[in-house]
Amino acid sequence: MLFGGPDNVGFTIEWAMAELIRCPHILLQLQRELTDIVGLDRLVDESDLGKLPFLKYVIKETLRMHPPIPVVLGGTTKDCVLGGYSVPRGSRIFIDAWAINRDCETWIDPDTFRPSRFMPNGEAIGLDPQGGSDEFLSFGFGRRSCPGQGLSQHTVEFAVAQLVHGFNWKPPDGMKPMELDMTETIGATVSRATRLMAVPTPRLTCPL
Ligand code: HEM
C-alpha cells in the first residue's frame, strides 16, 4: 500500500498532463468545463469534482492508455478453457491489462487519446456486462483488485483539475505538442521514460 499507491497516483497525474499537453483541443475542452463550473475567480474545490464529467473521462482514458501496473495477477477457481487452452483449477494467471486496454477489437483507435469514448453513448458503453463503462483493467478485477481505486481516482482528478484550471500549459523550448516524448519504461510498474517538462502560465483572476 505504501510503496505501490503513491507511485501509481503520481505516474497517472504525469501521464494525464502529458496527454493533455499533447492534445491542446482536449486540454481546452477540459478548461472550458472547469471555467463553466468553477469560474476563474476561485480555485477548484473537492466538492466541484462531482460536477465535472469530462474530467472523469480524461482520467479514465489516461488509465486506459497508461495502466501503471501493466500486468495484473489472477487465479482460476475452477477448471476452465481460456483462448482455447485448458487451464486447471488453482492456476496462477498473468493478465496483460495493457494489451487488453489497447485491444482494437474492443476499442476504436485504441492508441488515440480520446476521453469522449467514455461519454454516455460513447463506444465504451455496453462493454461491461454490469452496464458500466469501466472495461479497462487498470485496477485489476475481482477479489484482489485494487482497494485504492476510489481514493486514487479522486486524488488524480483533484490534482489534474487544479493544474489545468490554474494554468495554461505548453511544451518547453518551442517544441510542438505532438513532439512530446511518450516513451514508457518497461517493468512491473510503468511510468514515463523521461520526466515531463512543461511551461505553465497562470489563467485565474484570483491569487493562487
Ligand atoms: C492510479 C493509481 C493506482 C492504480 C492504477 C493501481 C492499480 C492496482 C492494480 C492493477 C493492482 C493489482 C490487482 C490485481 O493484481 O488484480 C493493485 C493492487 C493493490 N493496490 Fe493499487 N493502484 C493504484 C493506487 C493505489 C493506492 C493509492 C493504494 C493505497 C492507498 C493502493 C493499494 C493497493 C493494494 C493494497 C493492492 C493489493 C490488493 C490485494 O492484493 O488484495 N493502490 N493496484
mmCIF file of N, CA and C in Angstrom, residues 115-170:
data_model
loop_
_atom_site.group_PDB
_atom_site.id
_atom_site.type_symbol
_atom_site.label_atom_id
_atom_site.label_comp_id
_atom_site.label_asym_id
_atom_site.label_seq_id
_atom_site.Cartn_x
_atom_site.Cartn_y
_atom_site.Cartn_z
ATOM 1 N N PRO A 115 -10.898 10.971 -24.647
ATOM 2 C CA PRO A 115 -11.745 10.807 -23.456
ATOM 3 C C PRO A 115 -13.221 10.665 -23.806
ATOM 4 N N SER A 116 -13.654 11.232 -24.940
ATOM 5 C CA SER A 116 -15.083 11.216 -25.284
ATOM 6 C C SER A 116 -15.588 9.795 -25.489
ATOM 7 N N ARG A 117 -14.703 8.815 -25.619
ATOM 8 C CA ARG A 117 -15.179 7.434 -25.770
ATOM 9 C C ARG A 117 -15.927 6.968 -24.516
ATOM 10 N N PHE A 118 -15.694 7.658 -23.376
ATOM 11 C CA PHE A 118 -16.366 7.270 -22.139
ATOM 12 C C PHE A 118 -17.663 8.050 -21.902
ATOM 13 N N MET A 119 -17.998 8.960 -22.820
ATOM 14 C CA MET A 119 -19.240 9.733 -22.657
ATOM 15 C C MET A 119 -20.450 8.815 -22.810
ATOM 16 N N PRO A 120 -21.621 9.229 -22.247
ATOM 17 C CA PRO A 120 -22.826 8.436 -22.498
ATOM 18 C C PRO A 120 -22.990 8.282 -24.010
ATOM 19 N N ASN A 121 -23.312 7.091 -24.444
ATOM 20 C CA ASN A 121 -23.422 6.750 -25.884
ATOM 21 C C ASN A 121 -22.070 6.665 -26.582
ATOM 22 N N GLY A 122 -20.978 6.797 -25.808
ATOM 23 C CA GLY A 122 -19.653 6.626 -26.411
ATOM 24 C C GLY A 122 -19.377 5.154 -26.628
ATOM 25 N N GLU A 123 -18.251 4.832 -27.258
ATOM 26 C CA GLU A 123 -18.004 3.439 -27.631
ATOM 27 C C GLU A 123 -17.776 2.527 -26.422
ATOM 28 N N ALA A 124 -17.380 3.120 -25.266
ATOM 29 C CA ALA A 124 -17.056 2.283 -24.107
ATOM 30 C C ALA A 124 -18.300 1.752 -23.400
ATOM 31 N N ILE A 125 -19.452 2.361 -23.673
ATOM 32 C CA ILE A 125 -20.670 1.912 -23.009
ATOM 33 C C ILE A 125 -21.086 0.549 -23.571
ATOM 34 N N GLY A 126 -21.518 -0.321 -22.681
ATOM 35 C CA GLY A 126 -22.011 -1.611 -23.147
ATOM 36 C C GLY A 126 -20.934 -2.678 -23.154
ATOM 37 N N LEU A 127 -19.681 -2.294 -22.893
ATOM 38 C CA LEU A 127 -18.623 -3.301 -22.860
ATOM 39 C C LEU A 127 -18.678 -4.113 -21.570
ATOM 40 N N ASP A 128 -19.175 -3.477 -20.518
ATOM 41 C CA ASP A 128 -19.224 -4.125 -19.212
ATOM 42 C C ASP A 128 -20.607 -4.735 -19.016
ATOM 43 N N PRO A 129 -20.686 -6.035 -18.722
ATOM 44 C CA PRO A 129 -21.993 -6.656 -18.560
ATOM 45 C C PRO A 129 -22.815 -6.012 -17.443
ATOM 46 N N GLN A 130 -22.162 -5.345 -16.483
ATOM 47 C CA GLN A 130 -22.904 -4.677 -15.413
ATOM 48 C C GLN A 130 -23.518 -3.365 -15.908
ATOM 49 N N GLY A 131 -23.195 -2.956 -17.132
ATOM 50 C CA GLY A 131 -23.773 -1.729 -17.668
ATOM 51 C C GLY A 131 -22.887 -0.511 -17.438
ATOM 52 N N GLY A 132 -21.766 -0.678 -16.786
ATOM 53 C CA GLY A 132 -20.852 0.450 -16.564
ATOM 54 C C GLY A 132 -19.974 0.645 -17.777
ATOM 55 N N SER A 133 -18.998 1.500 -17.630
ATOM 56 C CA SER A 133 -18.138 1.753 -18.782
ATOM 57 C C SER A 133 -16.675 1.544 -18.426
ATOM 58 N N ASP A 134 -16.411 0.730 -17.392
ATOM 59 C CA ASP A 134 -15.030 0.578 -16.916
ATOM 60 C C ASP A 134 -14.387 -0.686 -17.469
ATOM 61 N N GLU A 135 -14.521 -0.888 -18.751
ATOM 62 C CA GLU A 135 -13.977 -2.100 -19.332
ATOM 63 C C GLU A 135 -12.479 -1.955 -19.560
ATOM 64 N N PHE A 136 -11.805 -1.406 -18.582
ATOM 65 C CA PHE A 136 -10.352 -1.440 -18.648
ATOM 66 C C PHE A 136 -9.865 -2.062 -17.348
ATOM 67 N N LEU A 137 -8.697 -2.649 -17.403
ATOM 68 C CA LEU A 137 -8.259 -3.462 -16.271
ATOM 69 C C LEU A 137 -7.202 -2.753 -15.450
ATOM 70 N N SER A 138 -7.171 -1.446 -15.489
ATOM 71 C CA SER A 138 -6.076 -0.721 -14.848
ATOM 72 C C SER A 138 -6.034 -0.913 -13.335
ATOM 73 N N PHE A 139 -7.156 -1.297 -12.730
ATOM 74 C CA PHE A 139 -7.158 -1.559 -11.297
ATOM 75 C C PHE A 139 -7.347 -3.043 -11.006
ATOM 76 N N GLY A 140 -7.135 -3.899 -11.996
ATOM 77 C CA GLY A 140 -7.357 -5.324 -11.816
ATOM 78 C C GLY A 140 -8.856 -5.592 -11.729
ATOM 79 N N PHE A 141 -9.210 -6.770 -11.227
ATOM 80 C CA PHE A 141 -10.632 -7.086 -11.090
ATOM 81 C C PHE A 141 -10.804 -8.173 -10.033
ATOM 82 N N GLY A 142 -12.022 -8.333 -9.595
ATOM 83 C CA GLY A 142 -12.328 -9.417 -8.650
ATOM 84 C C GLY A 142 -11.820 -9.126 -7.247
ATOM 85 N N ARG A 143 -11.647 -10.193 -6.460
ATOM 86 C CA ARG A 143 -11.331 -10.037 -5.036
ATOM 87 C C ARG A 143 -9.994 -9.367 -4.784
ATOM 88 N N ARG A 144 -9.051 -9.530 -5.695
ATOM 89 C CA ARG A 144 -7.731 -8.930 -5.470
ATOM 90 C C ARG A 144 -7.551 -7.645 -6.266
ATOM 91 N N SER A 145 -8.629 -7.037 -6.683
ATOM 92 C CA SER A 145 -8.475 -5.765 -7.413
ATOM 93 C C SER A 145 -8.012 -4.686 -6.436
ATOM 94 N N CYS A 146 -7.642 -3.551 -6.973
ATOM 95 C CA CYS A 146 -7.020 -2.503 -6.152
ATOM 96 C C CYS A 146 -8.016 -1.894 -5.150
ATOM 97 N N PRO A 147 -7.726 -1.983 -3.854
ATOM 98 C CA PRO A 147 -8.622 -1.359 -2.878
ATOM 99 C C PRO A 147 -8.469 0.160 -2.859
ATOM 100 N N GLY A 148 -7.433 0.661 -3.545
ATOM 101 C CA GLY A 148 -7.198 2.112 -3.551
ATOM 102 C C GLY A 148 -7.833 2.812 -4.744
ATOM 103 N N GLN A 149 -8.680 2.095 -5.511
ATOM 104 C CA GLN A 149 -9.208 2.679 -6.752
ATOM 105 C C GLN A 149 -9.962 3.994 -6.528
ATOM 106 N N GLY A 150 -10.903 3.986 -5.593
ATOM 107 C CA GLY A 150 -11.708 5.192 -5.361
ATOM 108 C C GLY A 150 -10.833 6.358 -4.931
ATOM 109 N N LEU A 151 -9.951 6.091 -3.961
ATOM 110 C CA LEU A 151 -9.049 7.126 -3.450
ATOM 111 C C LEU A 151 -8.161 7.663 -4.581
ATOM 112 N N SER A 152 -7.623 6.740 -5.401
ATOM 113 C CA SER A 152 -6.704 7.156 -6.470
ATOM 114 C C SER A 152 -7.405 8.025 -7.496
ATOM 115 N N GLN A 153 -8.594 7.561 -7.932
ATOM 116 C CA GLN A 153 -9.284 8.330 -8.970
ATOM 117 C C GLN A 153 -9.609 9.730 -8.458
ATOM 118 N N HIS A 154 -10.033 9.791 -7.208
ATOM 119 C CA HIS A 154 -10.367 11.084 -6.601
ATOM 120 C C HIS A 154 -9.123 11.986 -6.532
ATOM 121 N N THR A 155 -8.003 11.412 -6.080
ATOM 122 C CA THR A 155 -6.769 12.197 -5.916
ATOM 123 C C THR A 155 -6.255 12.697 -7.266
ATOM 124 N N VAL A 156 -6.266 11.793 -8.262
ATOM 125 C CA VAL A 156 -5.761 12.175 -9.588
ATOM 126 C C VAL A 156 -6.667 13.260 -10.187
ATOM 127 N N GLU A 157 -7.978 13.052 -10.067
ATOM 128 C CA GLU A 157 -8.916 14.051 -10.615
ATOM 129 C C GLU A 157 -8.672 15.427 -9.975
ATOM 130 N N PHE A 158 -8.504 15.441 -8.669
ATOM 131 C CA PHE A 158 -8.342 16.717 -7.963
ATOM 132 C C PHE A 158 -7.051 17.416 -8.387
ATOM 133 N N ALA A 159 -5.970 16.642 -8.479
ATOM 134 C CA ALA A 159 -4.678 17.235 -8.853
ATOM 135 C C ALA A 159 -4.720 17.776 -10.284
ATOM 136 N N VAL A 160 -5.244 16.956 -11.204
ATOM 137 C CA VAL A 160 -5.270 17.387 -12.610
ATOM 138 C C VAL A 160 -6.214 18.588 -12.771
ATOM 139 N N ALA A 161 -7.342 18.558 -12.054
ATOM 140 C CA ALA A 161 -8.284 19.688 -12.141
ATOM 141 C C ALA A 161 -7.580 20.975 -11.720
ATOM 142 N N GLN A 162 -6.820 20.926 -10.635
ATOM 143 C CA GLN A 162 -6.163 22.155 -10.162
ATOM 144 C C GLN A 162 -5.098 22.638 -11.144
ATOM 145 N N LEU A 163 -4.317 21.700 -11.693
ATOM 146 C CA LEU A 163 -3.258 22.088 -12.634
ATOM 147 C C LEU A 163 -3.854 22.706 -13.903
ATOM 148 N N VAL A 164 -4.930 22.089 -14.395
ATOM 149 C CA VAL A 164 -5.498 22.526 -15.675
ATOM 150 C C VAL A 164 -6.344 23.794 -15.507
ATOM 151 N N HIS A 165 -6.996 23.903 -14.349
ATOM 152 C CA HIS A 165 -7.816 25.081 -14.091
ATOM 153 C C HIS A 165 -6.928 26.296 -13.815
ATOM 154 N N GLY A 166 -5.847 26.071 -13.082
ATOM 155 C CA GLY A 166 -4.998 27.184 -12.654
ATOM 156 C C GLY A 166 -4.052 27.712 -13.724
ATOM 157 N N PHE A 167 -3.731 26.871 -14.714
ATOM 158 C CA PHE A 167 -2.675 27.264 -15.665
ATOM 159 C C PHE A 167 -2.994 26.840 -17.095
ATOM 160 N N ASN A 168 -2.471 27.600 -18.047
ATOM 161 C CA ASN A 168 -2.351 27.118 -19.422
ATOM 162 C C ASN A 168 -1.009 26.396 -19.503
ATOM 163 N N TRP A 169 -0.936 25.374 -20.368
ATOM 164 C CA TRP A 169 0.277 24.544 -20.427
ATOM 165 C C TRP A 169 0.785 24.414 -21.841
ATOM 166 N N LYS A 170 2.102 24.524 -21.979
ATOM 167 C CA LYS A 170 2.732 24.326 -23.296
ATOM 168 C C LYS A 170 3.985 23.477 -23.108
#
